Amino acid sequence: MAIIGGFSSASLLAAGIVLSVVALVVRRYYFHPLSKYPGPFSHVVSSIPVAVSLLRGNNHAHLKRLHDKYGPVVRVAPNELSFCSPQAYEDIYGFRSHDEPMEKDPIWIGALMTMNGEVGISYAPRDVHARQRRAFSHPLSNTSIKQQEPLIQEHIQTLVHRLEELEAAGKPANFTDWYTFTTLDIISDLYVGTPFGCLTTCDRQWLEALQMGMQCGVYEQATRRLAGSHTWLQRKLYEYVVPTVLKQGKMTHFLKSKEKVMERIQDEERDHKDFMYYILRNSEAKNLLSPTEILLNSATFIAAGGDTTAATLAAITYCLLTHPDTLETLKAEIRGRCKTQQDITHDNVKDLPYMEAIIREALRFYTPVVIGSLRQVPPHGQGVMVDGNYVPAGTTVSIPQWTATHSELNFTRPYEFLPERWLHPEKFPKDRQGAAQPFSLGPRGCIGKNLSWLEMRLVICHVLWAFDLELEGGKEGAWKWDPDGDVKHVKAYMMFQRPNLWIRMKKARR
């Protein structure tokens, strides 16, 4: 071993590494462009704490605690700021008429795979996103969704019939699963013209593949925080850190989606007016999407349309059954408007004020996506203003949705389920309703928002018209849903890993 000035080369190397780390820490803490923003020392100098919270499935609670301590703007990583105000939503995700829009940060990209260098609508750069969104604008328009209502009603009727069978047998139902079976059958029938048959077979394979795929994406985000995007080290971390079962689930979801799409493409002349009908028959839409993009978007739409709506339906049902007075008021509203089951049409129930307030409050109380969608301030610009704060070019910014909807800065008594806050906002003068954006906003706002609202209204009306419900085992039977402590009893990887929701049904008393 070489000796230099009395020191071995190994000692000098070790000293050099230590000095480099110290210099990096000093720079990040004292001389970084974000040094004026508050945050814990460990987060200011390293991305490890946030990465660990993602891997543990408690990122939503972790960031909420940081905002509770440090305020509306927190430096959560060396080059990352977290916000929680309504104005920050507009500044980060909204339409930016005079400024270059913020693209999704490369750290965030990765929840769904790429193919041949192409990506789906959720992760596409601005111009590609706009092109793909135009292709889906017609099948997801209000007019087209209205035309699809009979198909949606058919699947909801199947749900009701399956619940009737369980009720007749004296058995409870796990509504967490049944809602997901319903929304998966609806979105698959809408997208490729063939339902998955989940309501018929009760096959949980696709449901589990969806959830594992989302968890895999969050794990991959953690590796990118630690080692950058598409680096050799990041690929190695992904290989060894992400459990094989999650990678297999992600692949299963994609391959099953691909199989359904390929079957539909081969039946191009089919008259069933699903999403693929409009894409394959409309020359403009067909030219806007490559075959690879059609495949990637199938996985995206099935994941988004099949899981987020089901999550909200389960949350609504839990909240109703733990708030009996609210449940009785809603049942009276629905059954007063709809004398027969045939009266349950979207046109007839879309303006029920109490139901609208309940859905909006459930979307706040159990926001479907709990972590923030990362954006990057244009790296070659002059920086931007976010909620009155100057943010330098190249900074990663986001709003963690669970933090925004459960912060006392935005909502009075945020851990209480209070539909009245949406019916009578004057009674909640300190509420900042713009902090609840479950579908996001701006040019990347959820393209399936109208479909989701239609499904939620119709499912809730049909279920509460047909049945009287009670939690199996009383309120204690669903204790894991309790939001106390930021739903500390379950993990969240982009979305909560929803606990079972066992409910006993009885035919409605009229």
Short mmCIF file of C-alpha atoms in Angstrom, two decimals:
data_model
loop_
_atom_site.label_atom_id
_atom_site.label_comp_id
_atom_site.label_asym_id
_atom_site.label_seq_id
_atom_site.Cartn_x
_atom_site.Cartn_y
_atom_site.Cartn_z
CA MET A 1 0.00 0.00 0.00
CA ALA A 2 1.42 3.38 -0.97
CA ILE A 3 2.44 5.77 1.79
CA ILE A 4 2.15 9.49 1.10
CA GLY A 5 3.44 11.89 3.73
CA GLY A 6 2.88 9.32 6.43
CA PHE A 7 -0.65 8.51 5.34
CA SER A 8 -1.75 5.44 3.42
CA SER A 9 -3.61 5.91 0.15
CA ALA A 10 -6.65 4.25 1.73
CA SER A 11 -6.60 6.79 4.56
CA LEU A 12 -6.36 9.65 2.10
CA LEU A 13 -9.22 8.23 0.06
CA ALA A 14 -11.38 7.89 3.15
CA ALA A 15 -10.53 11.43 4.22
CA GLY A 16 -11.38 12.71 0.76
CA ILE A 17 -14.77 11.01 0.85
CA VAL A 18 -15.52 12.41 4.30
CA LEU A 19 -14.52 15.93 3.26
CA SER A 20 -16.63 15.68 0.10
CA VAL A 21 -19.67 14.62 2.12
CA VAL A 22 -19.11 17.40 4.65
CA ALA A 23 -18.74 19.95 1.85
CA LEU A 24 -21.96 18.70 0.23
CA VAL A 25 -23.84 18.91 3.52
CA VAL A 26 -22.54 22.44 4.21
CA ARG A 27 -23.46 23.59 0.72
CA ARG A 28 -26.97 22.14 0.87
CA TYR A 29 -27.67 23.53 4.32
CA TYR A 30 -26.09 26.99 4.09
CA PHE A 31 -25.52 27.91 0.46
CA HIS A 32 -28.23 26.14 -1.55
CA PRO A 33 -30.78 28.36 -3.39
CA LEU A 34 -33.48 26.81 -1.16
CA SER A 35 -31.62 27.40 2.11
CA LYS A 36 -34.13 30.03 3.28
CA TYR A 37 -36.98 27.52 3.38
CA PRO A 38 -37.66 25.60 6.62
CA GLY A 39 -37.25 21.87 6.96
CA PRO A 40 -35.54 19.30 9.18
CA PHE A 41 -31.78 19.03 8.81
CA SER A 42 -31.94 15.40 7.66
CA HIS A 43 -34.27 16.32 4.77
CA VAL A 44 -32.41 19.46 3.80
CA VAL A 45 -29.17 17.56 3.24
CA SER A 46 -30.47 14.21 1.98
CA SER A 47 -33.28 12.57 -0.01
CA ILE A 48 -33.07 9.45 2.14
CA PRO A 49 -35.84 10.33 4.67
CA VAL A 50 -38.53 10.89 2.03
CA ALA A 51 -37.39 7.81 0.10
CA VAL A 52 -37.68 5.73 3.27
CA SER A 53 -41.18 7.07 3.97
CA LEU A 54 -42.22 6.01 0.46
CA LEU A 55 -40.85 2.51 0.99
CA ARG A 56 -42.59 2.24 4.36
CA GLY A 57 -45.93 3.37 2.95
CA ASN A 58 -46.32 6.31 5.35
CA ASN A 59 -45.21 9.21 3.14
CA HIS A 60 -48.63 10.87 3.48
CA ALA A 61 -48.39 10.97 7.28
CA HIS A 62 -44.70 11.87 7.23
CA LEU A 63 -45.22 14.98 5.08
CA LYS A 64 -48.31 15.95 7.07
CA ARG A 65 -46.22 16.01 10.26
CA LEU A 66 -43.58 18.15 8.56
CA HIS A 67 -46.17 20.70 7.43
CA ASP A 68 -47.76 20.74 10.89
CA LYS A 69 -44.35 21.66 12.33
CA TYR A 70 -42.87 23.94 9.67
CA GLY A 71 -45.88 25.55 8.00
CA PRO A 72 -47.33 25.83 4.48
CA VAL A 73 -43.97 25.54 2.68
CA VAL A 74 -41.45 22.87 3.67
CA ARG A 75 -38.12 21.87 2.20
CA VAL A 76 -38.53 18.10 2.20
CA ALA A 77 -35.40 17.20 0.20
CA PRO A 78 -32.28 19.09 -0.92
CA ASN A 79 -33.92 20.36 -4.11
CA GLU A 80 -37.61 19.92 -3.30
CA LEU A 81 -40.34 22.06 -1.76
CA SER A 82 -43.73 20.87 -0.55
CA PHE A 83 -46.72 23.24 -0.46
CA CYS A 84 -50.29 22.90 0.80
CA SER A 85 -52.28 26.04 -0.08
CA PRO A 86 -55.03 26.55 -2.70
CA GLN A 87 -52.95 29.22 -4.45
CA ALA A 88 -50.05 26.79 -4.70
CA TYR A 89 -52.37 24.40 -6.54
CA GLU A 90 -53.05 27.06 -9.14
CA ASP A 91 -49.40 28.06 -9.42
CA ILE A 92 -48.03 24.52 -9.74
CA TYR A 93 -50.72 22.59 -11.61
CA GLY A 94 -52.92 25.28 -13.16
CA PHE A 95 -52.87 26.94 -16.55
CA ARG A 96 -49.83 29.20 -16.85
CA SER A 97 -50.73 31.58 -19.65
CA HIS A 98 -47.51 33.60 -19.71
CA ASP A 99 -45.01 31.10 -18.31
CA GLU A 100 -43.65 27.80 -19.48
CA PRO A 101 -45.70 25.04 -17.80
CA MET A 102 -44.12 22.76 -15.24
CA GLU A 103 -43.46 19.26 -16.53
CA LYS A 104 -43.73 16.18 -14.35
CA ASP A 105 -40.47 15.64 -12.53
CA PRO A 106 -38.37 12.68 -13.76
CA ILE A 107 -38.43 11.36 -10.19
CA TRP A 108 -42.19 10.86 -10.47
CA ILE A 109 -42.21 9.17 -13.86
CA GLY A 110 -42.10 5.42 -13.56
CA ALA A 111 -45.39 4.21 -12.08
CA LEU A 112 -46.15 2.75 -15.53
CA MET A 113 -43.57 1.41 -17.92
CA THR A 114 -42.43 2.95 -21.17
CA MET A 115 -42.27 1.11 -24.48
CA ASN A 116 -40.11 1.93 -27.46
CA GLY A 117 -39.31 5.28 -25.84
CA GLU A 118 -43.02 6.20 -25.70
CA VAL A 119 -45.21 6.94 -22.68
CA GLY A 120 -48.91 7.14 -21.88
CA ILE A 121 -50.92 10.27 -21.20
CA SER A 122 -50.19 10.44 -17.47
CA TYR A 123 -46.43 10.74 -17.86
CA ALA A 124 -46.10 12.34 -21.29
CA PRO A 125 -44.28 15.66 -21.79
CA ARG A 126 -46.46 18.70 -22.46
CA ASP A 127 -46.81 18.48 -26.25
CA VAL A 128 -47.25 14.70 -26.28
CA HIS A 129 -49.76 14.94 -23.44
CA ALA A 130 -51.82 17.54 -25.30
CA ARG A 131 -51.85 15.39 -28.44
CA GLN A 132 -52.93 12.27 -26.57
CA ARG A 133 -55.54 14.17 -24.60
CA ARG A 134 -57.14 15.38 -27.84
CA ALA A 135 -57.47 11.76 -28.96
CA PHE A 136 -59.47 10.90 -25.83
CA SER A 137 -61.47 14.12 -25.63
CA HIS A 138 -64.46 12.74 -27.52
CA PRO A 139 -64.92 9.34 -25.82
CA LEU A 140 -64.59 11.03 -22.41
CA SER A 141 -66.80 14.01 -23.20
CA ASN A 142 -70.05 14.49 -21.29
CA THR A 143 -72.02 13.66 -24.42
CA SER A 144 -70.24 10.34 -24.98
CA ILE A 145 -70.40 9.36 -21.31
CA LYS A 146 -74.12 10.09 -21.30
CA GLN A 147 -74.52 7.72 -24.25
CA GLN A 148 -72.71 5.04 -22.25
CA GLU A 149 -75.02 5.28 -19.24
CA PRO A 150 -77.07 2.16 -20.16
CA LEU A 151 -73.87 0.10 -20.21
CA ILE A 152 -72.77 1.52 -16.85
CA GLN A 153 -76.23 0.89 -15.39
CA GLU A 154 -76.03 -2.72 -16.52
CA HIS A 155 -72.89 -3.36 -14.48
CA ILE A 156 -74.31 -1.59 -11.44
CA GLN A 157 -77.41 -3.78 -11.70
CA THR A 158 -75.12 -6.80 -11.68
CA LEU A 159 -73.53 -5.49 -8.48
CA VAL A 160 -76.97 -5.11 -6.89
CA HIS A 161 -77.98 -8.63 -7.95
CA ARG A 162 -74.80 -10.13 -6.47
CA LEU A 163 -75.40 -8.28 -3.21
CA GLU A 164 -79.00 -9.51 -3.20
CA GLU A 165 -77.71 -13.07 -3.47
CA LEU A 166 -75.46 -12.57 -0.47
CA GLU A 167 -78.27 -10.93 1.48
CA ALA A 168 -80.62 -13.82 0.74
CA ALA A 169 -77.96 -16.25 1.98
CA GLY A 170 -77.49 -14.24 5.16
CA LYS A 171 -73.87 -13.44 4.31
CA PRO A 172 -72.02 -10.12 4.63
CA ALA A 173 -70.18 -8.56 1.67
CA ASN A 174 -66.72 -7.06 1.50
CA PHE A 175 -67.61 -3.78 -0.20
CA THR A 176 -63.95 -2.93 -0.72
CA ASP A 177 -63.76 -5.76 -3.25
CA TRP A 178 -67.25 -5.46 -4.72
CA TYR A 179 -66.83 -1.80 -5.59
CA THR A 180 -63.52 -2.55 -7.29
CA PHE A 181 -65.04 -5.45 -9.22
CA THR A 182 -67.74 -3.05 -10.42
CA THR A 183 -65.48 -0.21 -11.53
CA LEU A 184 -63.06 -2.61 -13.23
CA ASP A 185 -65.88 -4.18 -15.24
CA ILE A 186 -67.19 -0.74 -16.17
CA ILE A 187 -63.86 0.74 -17.31
CA SER A 188 -62.86 -2.39 -19.25
CA ASP A 189 -66.21 -2.48 -21.05
CA LEU A 190 -65.94 1.23 -21.82
CA TYR A 191 -62.34 1.03 -23.03
CA VAL A 192 -62.17 -2.22 -24.99
CA GLY A 193 -65.79 -3.31 -25.24
CA THR A 194 -65.41 -6.39 -23.04
CA PRO A 195 -65.81 -6.48 -19.25
CA PHE A 196 -63.22 -8.36 -17.24
CA GLY A 197 -66.00 -10.36 -15.60
CA CYS A 198 -64.88 -9.51 -12.06
CA LEU A 199 -68.47 -9.22 -10.82
CA THR A 200 -69.23 -12.67 -12.18
CA THR A 201 -66.09 -14.54 -11.16
CA CYS A 202 -64.99 -12.51 -8.11
CA ASP A 203 -61.46 -12.98 -9.44
CA ARG A 204 -59.09 -10.75 -7.45
CA GLN A 205 -56.09 -11.25 -9.75
CA TRP A 206 -56.52 -8.00 -11.67
CA LEU A 207 -57.37 -6.07 -8.51
CA GLU A 208 -54.20 -7.30 -6.82
CA ALA A 209 -52.09 -6.66 -9.92
CA LEU A 210 -53.33 -3.06 -9.99
CA GLN A 211 -52.40 -2.45 -6.38
CA MET A 212 -49.00 -4.12 -6.71
CA GLY A 213 -48.31 -2.07 -9.84
CA MET A 214 -48.99 1.17 -7.96
CA GLN A 215 -46.81 0.09 -5.06
CA CYS A 216 -44.06 -0.85 -7.51
CA GLY A 217 -44.24 2.64 -9.02
CA VAL A 218 -43.82 4.26 -5.60
CA TYR A 219 -40.87 2.00 -4.81
CA GLU A 220 -39.32 3.01 -8.12
CA GLN A 221 -39.84 6.67 -7.22
CA ALA A 222 -37.88 6.01 -4.02
CA THR A 223 -34.97 4.55 -6.02
CA ARG A 224 -34.97 7.60 -8.29
CA ARG A 225 -34.83 9.91 -5.31
CA LEU A 226 -31.75 8.09 -4.09
CA ALA A 227 -29.90 7.59 -7.37
CA GLY A 228 -31.43 9.82 -10.03
CA SER A 229 -33.50 8.81 -13.03
CA HIS A 230 -32.28 6.14 -15.47
CA THR A 231 -28.81 5.95 -13.94
CA TRP A 232 -26.85 2.72 -13.55
CA LEU A 233 -27.21 2.90 -9.76
CA GLN A 234 -30.95 3.54 -9.98
CA ARG A 235 -31.43 0.50 -12.20
CA LYS A 236 -29.48 -1.62 -9.73
CA LEU A 237 -31.51 -0.30 -6.79
CA TYR A 238 -34.72 -1.05 -8.68
CA GLU A 239 -33.45 -4.56 -9.36
CA TYR A 240 -32.57 -5.33 -5.74
CA VAL A 241 -34.83 -3.06 -3.64
CA VAL A 242 -38.19 -3.53 -5.35
CA PRO A 243 -39.69 -6.92 -4.43
CA THR A 244 -40.09 -9.29 -7.35
CA VAL A 245 -43.77 -9.83 -6.57
CA LEU A 246 -44.44 -6.12 -7.11
CA LYS A 247 -42.62 -6.08 -10.43
CA GLN A 248 -44.58 -9.15 -11.47
CA GLY A 249 -47.85 -7.46 -10.49
CA LYS A 250 -46.96 -4.40 -12.54
CA MET A 251 -46.15 -6.59 -15.53
CA THR A 252 -49.32 -8.66 -15.08
CA HIS A 253 -51.48 -5.55 -15.19
CA PHE A 254 -49.77 -4.30 -18.32
CA LEU A 255 -49.87 -7.64 -20.14
CA LYS A 256 -53.53 -8.27 -19.30
CA SER A 257 -54.37 -4.75 -20.51
CA LYS A 258 -52.36 -5.35 -23.67
CA GLU A 259 -54.17 -8.63 -24.33
CA LYS A 260 -57.59 -6.96 -24.13
CA VAL A 261 -56.54 -4.08 -26.37
CA MET A 262 -55.04 -6.36 -29.01
CA GLU A 263 -58.25 -8.39 -29.11
CA ARG A 264 -60.22 -5.19 -29.63
CA ILE A 265 -57.90 -3.83 -32.33
CA GLN A 266 -58.26 -7.07 -34.28
CA ASP A 267 -62.04 -6.55 -34.17
CA GLU A 268 -61.80 -3.04 -35.64
CA GLU A 269 -65.15 -3.23 -37.47
CA ARG A 270 -67.09 -3.86 -34.27
CA ASP A 271 -69.93 -1.35 -33.75
CA HIS A 272 -69.74 -1.28 -29.95
CA LYS A 273 -69.06 2.38 -29.18
CA ASP A 274 -66.34 1.97 -26.60
CA PHE A 275 -63.28 4.21 -26.36
CA MET A 276 -61.48 2.11 -28.94
CA TYR A 277 -64.37 2.56 -31.37
CA TYR A 278 -63.83 6.32 -31.40
CA ILE A 279 -60.06 5.94 -31.68
CA LEU A 280 -60.11 3.33 -34.46
CA ARG A 281 -62.96 4.87 -36.46
CA ASN A 282 -61.97 8.51 -36.09
CA SER A 283 -59.12 9.23 -38.49
CA GLU A 284 -57.95 12.25 -36.50
CA ALA A 285 -57.87 10.33 -33.21
CA LYS A 286 -56.25 7.33 -34.87
CA ASN A 287 -53.51 9.54 -36.28
CA LEU A 288 -52.96 11.18 -32.90
CA LEU A 289 -52.02 7.93 -31.16
CA SER A 290 -49.39 5.38 -32.07
CA PRO A 291 -50.16 1.68 -31.45
CA THR A 292 -47.75 1.72 -28.52
CA GLU A 293 -49.48 4.74 -26.98
CA ILE A 294 -52.84 2.99 -27.30
CA LEU A 295 -51.44 0.05 -25.33
CA LEU A 296 -49.84 2.21 -22.64
CA ASN A 297 -52.97 4.28 -22.17
CA SER A 298 -55.07 1.16 -21.77
CA ALA A 299 -53.07 0.29 -18.65
CA THR A 300 -53.33 3.89 -17.43
CA PHE A 301 -57.09 4.23 -17.88
CA ILE A 302 -57.84 0.83 -16.39
CA ALA A 303 -55.70 1.61 -13.33
CA ALA A 304 -57.12 5.10 -12.84
CA GLY A 305 -60.71 4.24 -13.73
CA GLY A 306 -60.79 0.97 -11.87
CA ASP A 307 -59.19 1.85 -8.54
CA THR A 308 -59.64 5.50 -7.61
CA THR A 309 -63.44 5.53 -8.04
CA ALA A 310 -63.76 2.27 -6.11
CA ALA A 311 -61.65 3.74 -3.30
CA THR A 312 -63.97 6.72 -2.99
CA LEU A 313 -67.09 4.55 -3.05
CA ALA A 314 -65.70 2.47 -0.18
CA ALA A 315 -64.80 5.64 1.73
CA ILE A 316 -68.29 7.08 1.22
CA THR A 317 -69.89 3.88 2.48
CA TYR A 318 -67.65 3.71 5.55
CA CYS A 319 -68.34 7.35 6.41
CA LEU A 320 -72.09 6.89 6.02
CA LEU A 321 -72.21 3.80 8.22
CA THR A 322 -70.22 5.52 10.96
CA HIS A 323 -72.48 8.59 10.79
CA PRO A 324 -76.05 7.21 11.08
CA ASP A 325 -77.82 10.58 10.92
CA THR A 326 -76.00 11.45 7.71
CA LEU A 327 -76.92 8.05 6.26
CA GLU A 328 -80.61 8.45 7.08
CA THR A 329 -80.72 11.93 5.56
CA LEU A 330 -79.12 10.68 2.35
CA LYS A 331 -81.43 7.65 2.10
CA ALA A 332 -84.42 9.94 2.48
CA GLU A 333 -83.10 12.23 -0.26
CA ILE A 334 -82.47 9.34 -2.69
CA ARG A 335 -85.67 7.44 -1.99
CA GLY A 336 -87.69 10.62 -2.07
CA ARG A 337 -86.43 11.44 -5.55
CA CYS A 338 -86.47 7.85 -6.89
CA LYS A 339 -89.74 6.02 -6.24
CA THR A 340 -88.64 3.03 -8.33
CA GLN A 341 -85.27 1.64 -9.28
CA GLN A 342 -85.91 2.74 -12.87
CA ASP A 343 -85.99 6.33 -11.62
CA ILE A 344 -82.27 6.12 -10.83
CA THR A 345 -80.84 7.85 -13.88
CA HIS A 346 -77.99 10.29 -13.90
CA ASP A 347 -80.19 13.15 -15.06
CA ASN A 348 -82.53 12.47 -12.15
CA VAL A 349 -79.93 12.23 -9.38
CA LYS A 350 -77.05 14.45 -10.48
CA ASP A 351 -78.40 17.47 -8.61
CA LEU A 352 -79.19 15.87 -5.24
CA PRO A 353 -77.50 18.45 -2.99
CA TYR A 354 -76.86 16.29 0.06
CA MET A 355 -75.38 13.46 -1.97
CA GLU A 356 -73.11 15.93 -3.78
CA ALA A 357 -71.89 17.29 -0.46
CA ILE A 358 -71.24 13.78 0.86
CA ILE A 359 -69.22 12.80 -2.20
CA ARG A 360 -67.17 15.99 -2.06
CA GLU A 361 -66.49 15.52 1.63
CA ALA A 362 -65.50 11.89 1.12
CA LEU A 363 -63.11 12.97 -1.64
CA ARG A 364 -61.56 15.37 0.87
CA PHE A 365 -61.71 13.07 3.89
CA TYR A 366 -60.21 10.08 2.06
CA THR A 367 -58.59 11.71 -0.93
CA PRO A 368 -57.98 8.89 -3.45
CA VAL A 369 -54.34 9.79 -4.21
CA VAL A 370 -52.56 10.75 -1.01
CA ILE A 371 -49.08 11.76 -2.22
CA GLY A 372 -48.15 14.74 -4.36
CA SER A 373 -47.63 14.69 -8.10
CA LEU A 374 -44.12 16.08 -8.53
CA ARG A 375 -43.49 18.95 -10.93
CA GLN A 376 -40.23 20.56 -11.95
CA VAL A 377 -39.82 24.32 -12.26
CA PRO A 378 -38.56 24.90 -15.85
CA PRO A 379 -34.80 24.32 -15.46
CA HIS A 380 -33.72 26.93 -17.99
CA GLY A 381 -35.99 29.75 -16.87
CA GLN A 382 -35.86 32.49 -14.27
CA GLY A 383 -37.75 30.60 -11.60
CA VAL A 384 -41.40 31.04 -10.64
CA MET A 385 -43.59 32.36 -7.85
CA VAL A 386 -45.57 29.75 -5.93
CA ASP A 387 -48.02 31.08 -3.35
CA GLY A 388 -45.96 34.26 -3.11
CA ASN A 389 -42.65 32.42 -2.70
CA TYR A 390 -39.85 32.62 -5.25
CA VAL A 391 -38.82 29.13 -6.36
CA PRO A 392 -35.58 28.80 -8.38
CA ALA A 393 -35.38 27.08 -11.76
CA GLY A 394 -35.00 23.31 -11.62
CA THR A 395 -36.64 22.91 -8.21
CA THR A 396 -39.02 20.00 -7.61
CA VAL A 397 -42.38 21.11 -6.20
CA SER A 398 -45.60 19.36 -5.22
CA ILE A 399 -48.69 19.42 -3.03
CA PRO A 400 -49.21 16.21 -1.03
CA GLN A 401 -52.97 15.82 -1.19
CA TRP A 402 -53.42 14.24 2.22
CA THR A 403 -51.59 17.17 3.79
CA ALA A 404 -53.64 19.76 1.91
CA THR A 405 -56.99 18.19 2.81
CA HIS A 406 -56.16 17.54 6.47
CA SER A 407 -54.31 20.71 7.39
CA GLU A 408 -55.97 23.07 9.85
CA LEU A 409 -54.61 25.84 7.64
CA ASN A 410 -57.21 24.79 5.06
CA PHE A 411 -60.12 23.12 6.84
CA THR A 412 -61.90 23.49 10.16
CA ARG A 413 -61.89 20.20 12.10
CA PRO A 414 -60.19 18.40 9.20
CA TYR A 415 -60.43 14.92 10.73
CA GLU A 416 -64.22 15.11 11.04
CA PHE A 417 -66.55 14.00 8.26
CA LEU A 418 -68.73 17.09 7.76
CA PRO A 419 -70.69 17.21 4.47
CA GLU A 420 -72.26 20.42 5.75
CA ARG A 421 -69.05 22.30 4.98
CA TRP A 422 -69.97 22.01 1.27
CA LEU A 423 -73.69 22.74 1.75
CA HIS A 424 -73.23 25.73 4.04
CA PRO A 425 -69.73 27.13 3.50
CA GLU A 426 -70.72 30.27 5.39
CA LYS A 427 -70.67 28.16 8.57
CA PHE A 428 -67.04 27.27 7.89
CA PRO A 429 -65.57 30.68 7.06
CA LYS A 430 -61.97 29.53 7.55
CA ASP A 431 -62.27 26.63 5.12
CA ARG A 432 -60.29 26.99 1.91
CA GLN A 433 -62.17 24.62 -0.36
CA GLY A 434 -59.67 25.07 -3.17
CA ALA A 435 -57.20 22.99 -1.15
CA ALA A 436 -59.25 19.88 -1.97
CA GLN A 437 -58.45 18.96 -5.58
CA PRO A 438 -58.94 15.18 -5.84
CA PHE A 439 -58.95 15.35 -9.64
CA SER A 440 -56.16 17.94 -9.75
CA LEU A 441 -56.64 20.89 -12.10
CA GLY A 442 -55.18 22.66 -15.11
CA PRO A 443 -54.03 21.06 -18.36
CA ARG A 444 -53.26 17.75 -16.63
CA GLY A 445 -56.43 17.57 -14.56
CA CYS A 446 -58.08 14.15 -14.52
CA ILE A 447 -59.61 13.53 -17.94
CA GLY A 448 -61.98 10.94 -16.43
CA LYS A 449 -63.50 13.23 -13.81
CA ASN A 450 -66.99 13.30 -15.33
CA LEU A 451 -67.08 9.52 -15.68
CA SER A 452 -66.03 9.08 -12.06
CA TRP A 453 -68.74 11.42 -10.80
CA LEU A 454 -71.39 9.61 -12.84
CA GLU A 455 -70.32 6.22 -11.50
CA MET A 456 -70.24 7.40 -7.88
CA ARG A 457 -73.69 8.98 -8.06
CA LEU A 458 -75.31 5.97 -9.69
CA VAL A 459 -73.65 3.33 -7.50
CA ILE A 460 -74.47 5.11 -4.24
CA CYS A 461 -78.08 5.68 -5.31
CA HIS A 462 -78.62 2.08 -6.39
CA VAL A 463 -77.05 0.57 -3.28
CA LEU A 464 -78.90 2.81 -0.81
CA TRP A 465 -82.18 2.48 -2.70
CA ALA A 466 -81.99 -1.33 -2.60
CA PHE A 467 -80.51 -1.98 0.84
CA ASP A 468 -80.27 -0.93 4.44
CA LEU A 469 -76.66 -1.43 5.48
CA GLU A 470 -74.77 -1.93 8.71
CA LEU A 471 -71.14 -2.62 9.47
CA GLU A 472 -70.43 -6.24 10.28
CA GLY A 473 -69.45 -6.24 13.93
CA GLY A 474 -70.57 -2.64 14.38
CA LYS A 475 -68.27 0.35 14.06
CA GLU A 476 -65.40 -1.68 15.51
CA GLY A 477 -65.61 -3.98 12.49
CA ALA A 478 -63.99 -1.34 10.29
CA TRP A 479 -61.59 0.20 12.81
CA LYS A 480 -58.72 0.21 10.32
CA TRP A 481 -60.55 2.85 8.29
CA ASP A 482 -60.40 5.28 11.20
CA PRO A 483 -58.48 8.37 9.96
CA ASP A 484 -57.15 9.14 13.44
CA GLY A 485 -53.40 9.42 13.18
CA ASP A 486 -53.51 9.81 9.39
CA VAL A 487 -54.97 6.31 8.91
CA LYS A 488 -52.02 4.90 10.78
CA HIS A 489 -53.39 1.37 10.60
CA VAL A 490 -52.87 0.97 6.85
CA LYS A 491 -50.12 1.78 4.38
CA ALA A 492 -50.40 4.10 1.41
CA TYR A 493 -48.50 3.72 -1.84
CA MET A 494 -49.92 6.51 -3.99
CA MET A 495 -53.31 5.29 -2.71
CA PHE A 496 -54.28 3.65 0.57
CA GLN A 497 -54.11 -0.12 0.65
CA ARG A 498 -57.77 -0.26 1.51
CA PRO A 499 -58.81 -2.49 4.42
CA ASN A 500 -61.72 -4.87 4.08
CA LEU A 501 -65.12 -3.28 4.59
CA TRP A 502 -67.49 -6.04 5.66
CA ILE A 503 -71.12 -4.97 5.54
CA ARG A 504 -74.36 -6.81 6.21
CA MET A 505 -77.26 -5.99 3.89
CA LYS A 506 -81.01 -6.06 4.43
CA LYS A 507 -83.63 -5.31 1.81
CA ALA A 508 -84.64 -1.68 2.17
CA ARG A 509 -87.68 -0.93 4.30
CA ARG A 510 -90.07 1.37 2.45
#
